[in-house]
Short mmCIF file of C-alpha atoms in Angstrom, two decimals:
data_model
loop_
_atom_site.label_atom_id
_atom_site.label_comp_id
_atom_site.label_asym_id
_atom_site.label_seq_id
_atom_site.Cartn_x
_atom_site.Cartn_y
_atom_site.Cartn_z
CA MET D 1 0.09 -0.06 0.02
CA ALA D 2 1.80 3.28 -1.17
CA ILE D 3 -0.71 5.55 0.43
CA VAL D 4 -1.12 4.86 4.17
CA VAL D 5 -3.99 6.61 6.01
CA ASN D 6 -2.98 7.56 9.57
CA LEU D 7 -6.53 8.40 10.83
CA ASP D 8 -6.32 6.08 13.85
CA VAL D 9 -3.09 7.67 14.97
CA MET D 10 -4.68 11.22 14.77
CA LEU D 11 -7.86 9.86 16.54
CA ALA D 12 -5.64 8.51 19.29
CA LYS D 13 -3.81 11.73 19.48
CA ARG D 14 -7.01 13.85 19.72
CA LYS D 15 -8.47 11.06 22.15
CA MET D 16 -11.62 10.93 19.78
CA LEU D 17 -13.52 8.06 18.74
CA VAL D 18 -14.51 7.26 15.12
CA LYS D 19 -18.25 7.63 16.17
CA GLU D 20 -17.51 11.26 17.41
CA LEU D 21 -15.60 12.18 14.26
CA SER D 22 -18.39 10.71 12.30
CA THR D 23 -21.02 12.93 13.90
CA ILE D 24 -18.79 16.11 13.48
CA VAL D 25 -17.82 15.49 9.85
CA GLY D 26 -21.17 13.80 8.86
CA ILE D 27 -19.51 10.83 7.31
CA SER D 28 -21.02 7.30 8.21
CA VAL D 29 -18.93 5.20 10.77
CA VAL D 30 -18.58 2.56 8.03
CA ASN D 31 -17.03 4.91 5.54
CA LEU D 32 -14.52 6.25 8.23
CA SER D 33 -13.67 2.64 9.17
CA ILE D 34 -12.85 1.85 5.58
CA LEU D 35 -10.85 4.94 5.17
CA LYS D 36 -8.87 4.14 8.50
CA GLN D 37 -8.08 0.70 7.12
CA SER D 38 -6.82 2.35 4.00
CA LYS D 39 -9.41 0.22 1.79
CA ALA D 40 -11.06 3.24 0.43
CA LYS D 41 -10.49 3.81 -3.42
CA ALA D 42 -10.16 7.67 -3.08
CA ILE D 43 -10.87 10.55 -0.71
CA ARG D 44 -12.43 13.81 -1.70
CA PHE D 45 -10.80 17.13 -0.96
CA SER D 46 -14.11 18.09 1.12
CA THR D 47 -13.90 14.90 3.30
CA LEU D 48 -10.17 15.69 3.87
CA GLU D 49 -11.00 19.25 4.64
CA ALA D 50 -13.83 18.33 7.18
CA ILE D 51 -11.61 15.59 8.87
CA CYS D 52 -8.57 18.13 8.94
CA ALA D 53 -10.99 20.76 10.63
CA ALA D 54 -12.39 18.37 13.21
CA LEU D 55 -8.92 16.87 14.18
CA ASP D 56 -7.34 20.30 13.70
CA CYS D 57 -4.54 18.88 11.64
CA GLN D 58 -2.90 19.06 8.19
CA PRO D 59 -3.61 16.31 5.34
CA GLY D 60 -0.05 15.17 5.73
CA ASP D 61 -0.85 14.04 9.22
CA ILE D 62 -3.63 11.75 7.96
CA LEU D 63 -2.01 10.61 4.52
CA GLU D 64 1.57 9.30 4.21
CA PHE D 65 3.47 7.94 1.39
CA VAL D 66 5.33 4.64 2.05
CA GLU D 67 7.21 3.16 -0.57
CA ASP D 68 5.83 -0.35 -1.55
CA PRO D 69 8.59 -3.08 -1.17
CA ASN D 70 6.95 -4.99 -3.84
CA SER D 71 7.12 -2.35 -6.62
CA MET N 1 -37.38 -5.92 -24.22
CA ASN N 2 -38.73 -4.57 -20.86
CA LYS N 3 -42.41 -5.34 -22.03
CA ALA N 4 -41.92 -9.00 -21.37
CA PRO N 5 -44.35 -9.32 -18.64
CA LEU N 6 -47.06 -7.60 -20.48
CA LEU N 7 -46.41 -9.58 -23.64
CA PHE N 8 -46.35 -12.72 -21.57
CA THR N 9 -49.88 -11.85 -20.04
CA LEU N 10 -51.31 -11.04 -23.54
CA ALA N 11 -49.71 -14.43 -24.81
CA ILE N 12 -51.54 -16.42 -21.89
CA PHE N 13 -54.76 -14.66 -22.51
CA VAL N 14 -54.63 -15.64 -26.36
CA VAL N 15 -53.58 -19.01 -25.44
CA TYR N 16 -56.37 -19.44 -23.05
CA LYS N 17 -59.05 -18.15 -25.62
CA LEU N 18 -57.53 -20.53 -28.15
CA ILE N 19 -57.67 -23.56 -25.94
CA ARG N 20 -61.23 -22.59 -24.88
CA ILE N 21 -62.54 -22.18 -28.51
CA TYR N 22 -61.05 -25.35 -29.88
CA THR N 23 -62.01 -27.68 -26.64
CA GLY N 24 -65.30 -25.83 -25.94
CA GLU N 25 -64.19 -26.28 -22.08
CA SER N 26 -63.45 -23.42 -19.87
CA TRP N 27 -61.94 -25.53 -17.00
CA LEU N 28 -59.19 -27.01 -18.88
CA PRO N 29 -57.37 -23.76 -19.83
CA LEU N 30 -57.99 -22.50 -16.32
CA LEU N 31 -56.59 -25.61 -14.62
CA ILE N 32 -53.26 -25.28 -17.01
CA PHE N 33 -52.81 -21.52 -16.04
CA THR N 34 -53.44 -22.04 -12.40
CA ILE N 35 -49.93 -23.62 -12.16
CA PRO N 36 -47.80 -20.69 -13.32
CA ILE N 37 -50.13 -18.27 -11.87
CA GLY N 38 -50.14 -20.09 -8.46
CA LEU N 39 -46.40 -20.32 -8.50
CA LEU N 40 -46.06 -16.53 -9.24
CA ALA N 41 -48.34 -15.81 -6.38
CA PHE N 42 -46.39 -18.12 -4.09
CA ASN N 43 -43.19 -16.46 -5.32
CA LEU N 44 -44.24 -12.98 -4.26
CA MET N 45 -45.53 -14.06 -1.06
CA ILE N 46 -42.48 -15.72 0.03
CA ARG N 47 -39.84 -13.23 -1.70
CA LYS N 48 -39.06 -10.85 1.33
CA SER N 49 -37.35 -13.61 3.59
CA LEU N 50 -33.79 -14.98 3.36
CA SER N 51 -35.37 -18.23 4.73
CA TYR N 52 -36.40 -19.33 1.27
CA LYS N 53 -33.17 -18.53 -0.37
CA SER N 54 -32.74 -22.15 -1.32
CA TRP N 55 -36.06 -22.26 -3.16
CA PHE N 56 -35.31 -19.41 -5.42
CA LEU N 57 -31.44 -20.64 -5.97
CA ASN N 58 -32.34 -24.30 -6.45
CA SER N 59 -31.52 -25.38 -9.97
CA LEU N 60 -34.60 -27.58 -10.15
CA ASN N 61 -36.69 -24.51 -10.08
CA PHE N 62 -36.59 -24.11 -13.78
CA PHE N 63 -39.48 -21.47 -13.70
CA LEU N 64 -36.74 -18.97 -12.72
CA GLU N 65 -33.51 -17.57 -14.24
CA ARG N 66 -30.61 -16.95 -11.75
CA LYS N 67 -27.31 -15.41 -12.53
CA PHE N 68 -24.35 -15.91 -10.20
CA TYR N 69 -21.42 -13.38 -9.86
CA ASN N 70 -18.46 -13.12 -7.62
CA GLN N 71 -16.51 -10.27 -6.56
CA LYS N 72 -13.39 -10.09 -4.19
CA SER N 73 -12.77 -7.29 -1.72
CA GLU N 74 -10.12 -6.44 0.85
CA ILE N 75 -12.56 -5.22 3.29
CA SER N 76 -13.17 -7.14 6.55
CA GLU N 77 -16.25 -9.24 6.51
CA ASP N 78 -18.16 -7.29 9.08
CA LEU N 79 -17.30 -3.98 7.64
CA LEU N 80 -18.15 -5.17 4.12
CA TYR N 81 -21.59 -6.30 5.48
CA ASP N 82 -22.43 -2.90 6.96
CA LYS N 83 -21.05 -1.17 3.83
CA ILE N 84 -23.12 -3.35 1.40
CA ILE N 85 -26.37 -2.59 3.29
CA GLU N 86 -25.41 1.15 3.35
CA VAL N 87 -24.90 0.89 -0.38
CA ILE N 88 -28.21 -0.81 -0.92
CA ASP N 89 -30.01 1.77 1.17
CA ASN N 90 -28.67 4.54 -1.20
CA SER N 91 -29.33 2.73 -4.30
CA GLU N 92 -32.34 1.88 -6.51
CA PHE N 93 -32.51 -1.43 -4.63
CA GLN N 94 -34.92 -2.35 -1.81
CA LEU N 95 -33.52 -3.97 1.32
CA LEU N 96 -35.76 -7.04 2.04
CA ASP N 97 -33.98 -9.13 4.85
CA THR N 98 -30.67 -9.50 6.32
CA ASP N 99 -28.66 -11.88 8.57
CA LYS N 100 -25.73 -10.37 10.51
CA GLU N 101 -24.48 -13.89 11.69
CA SER N 102 -24.28 -15.58 8.31
CA HIS N 103 -23.52 -12.35 6.44
CA SER N 104 -26.42 -12.79 4.04
CA ILE N 105 -28.40 -9.98 2.69
CA LEU N 106 -31.34 -10.00 0.63
CA CYS N 107 -32.55 -7.04 -1.54
CA GLY N 108 -34.79 -6.72 -4.59
CA THR N 109 -36.08 -4.54 -7.36
CA VAL N 110 -39.49 -3.07 -7.24
CA THR N 111 -42.52 -4.77 -9.13
CA ASN N 112 -43.60 -2.20 -11.75
CA PHE N 113 -45.87 -2.28 -14.85
CA TRP N 114 -43.16 -4.15 -16.90
CA THR N 115 -41.49 -6.68 -14.45
CA TRP N 116 -42.36 -8.82 -11.11
CA GLY N 117 -39.03 -7.63 -9.89
CA GLU N 118 -36.09 -9.57 -9.07
CA ASN N 119 -34.67 -11.02 -5.83
CA ILE N 120 -30.85 -10.31 -5.05
CA TYR N 121 -29.11 -12.59 -2.64
CA ILE N 122 -25.66 -11.30 -1.32
CA GLN N 123 -23.38 -13.76 0.67
CA ILE N 124 -20.30 -12.60 2.13
CA GLU N 125 -17.51 -15.20 2.88
CA PRO N 126 -13.90 -15.06 3.80
CA ASN N 127 -11.20 -16.50 1.48
CA GLU N 128 -8.02 -18.41 2.40
CA ASP N 129 -5.85 -15.47 1.23
CA GLU N 130 -7.34 -12.94 3.74
CA THR N 131 -9.61 -11.34 1.12
CA VAL N 132 -13.40 -11.55 1.30
CA SER N 133 -15.74 -12.94 -1.53
CA ILE N 134 -19.02 -11.48 -2.32
CA GLN N 135 -21.29 -13.64 -4.02
CA PHE N 136 -24.03 -11.89 -5.94
CA VAL N 137 -27.10 -13.76 -7.16
CA SER N 138 -29.90 -11.92 -8.96
CA THR N 139 -33.10 -14.19 -9.79
CA THR N 140 -36.38 -13.60 -11.38
CA LEU N 141 -39.49 -14.15 -9.53
CA PHE N 142 -41.28 -15.62 -12.43
CA GLY N 143 -40.00 -16.52 -15.82
CA GLY N 144 -37.11 -18.31 -17.20
CA TRP N 145 -35.56 -15.36 -18.91
CA SER N 146 -34.77 -12.16 -17.32
CA TRP N 147 -34.29 -10.06 -20.41
CA LYS N 148 -30.83 -8.95 -19.05
CA ARG N 149 -32.22 -7.29 -15.90
CA ASN N 150 -30.13 -9.95 -13.77
CA GLN N 151 -26.94 -8.60 -15.51
CA ASN N 152 -28.33 -5.26 -15.15
CA ASN N 153 -28.71 -5.49 -11.58
CA TYR N 154 -25.15 -6.79 -10.94
CA GLU N 155 -23.71 -4.11 -13.00
CA SER N 156 -25.75 -1.36 -11.11
CA PHE N 157 -24.84 -2.85 -7.86
CA ILE N 158 -21.01 -3.07 -8.67
CA SER N 159 -21.27 0.60 -9.94
CA SER N 160 -22.92 1.77 -6.82
CA PHE N 161 -20.46 -0.10 -4.43
CA GLU N 162 -17.40 1.22 -6.38
CA ASP N 163 -18.63 4.80 -6.31
CA SER N 164 -19.11 4.48 -2.54
CA LEU N 165 -15.58 3.61 -1.92
CA THR N 166 -14.75 7.35 -2.88
CA ILE N 167 -15.04 8.68 0.45
#
């Protein structure tokens, strides 16, 4: 996986639950869980903006590029 | 192509009239048509429950057309189950029954002037390679030919599912 989603790390840093974030950003828990597990196909700028605003962080805190050893 | 149920009904009426004219009996054509009409009524009655899945998917039930499709996913079983229910709620399909324990979902298309609708059975099962397979079966409620509606249901579902993965 080249792009890793560090949403769980940021949630832990802010001591926030997925359910709480879901209520704030208006995205379902299911979708946030899929995003958290890096299984989403793409992320909208509007989603990223809402998450960054809720967690008071930068997009780089949530998304990270990790070189794939297989490629 | 979507006019099949209407044409079928008209064809039944014409055949009924022909048999009645040639035999001079009214009970014989009525008896013949009681079987398919009874079957349709029975299928419509039991369509909303997962308990009758084996009836609709049984290959001996030659009155129905079924199409089987398989799709792989890397999302975990429980999460995928919730995700598929969410996708169905936001799509043209109607959620009819669910079973969280066996990860089975039943949804359907609505009955309208052209079709009796189709039942869609979705089964989520884990694979050995840590992926999860989604078995999708679309079946007619009456008729051995779906006029590609089974295939269209699958394409519509997959399209909705893929779109929903953009968060």
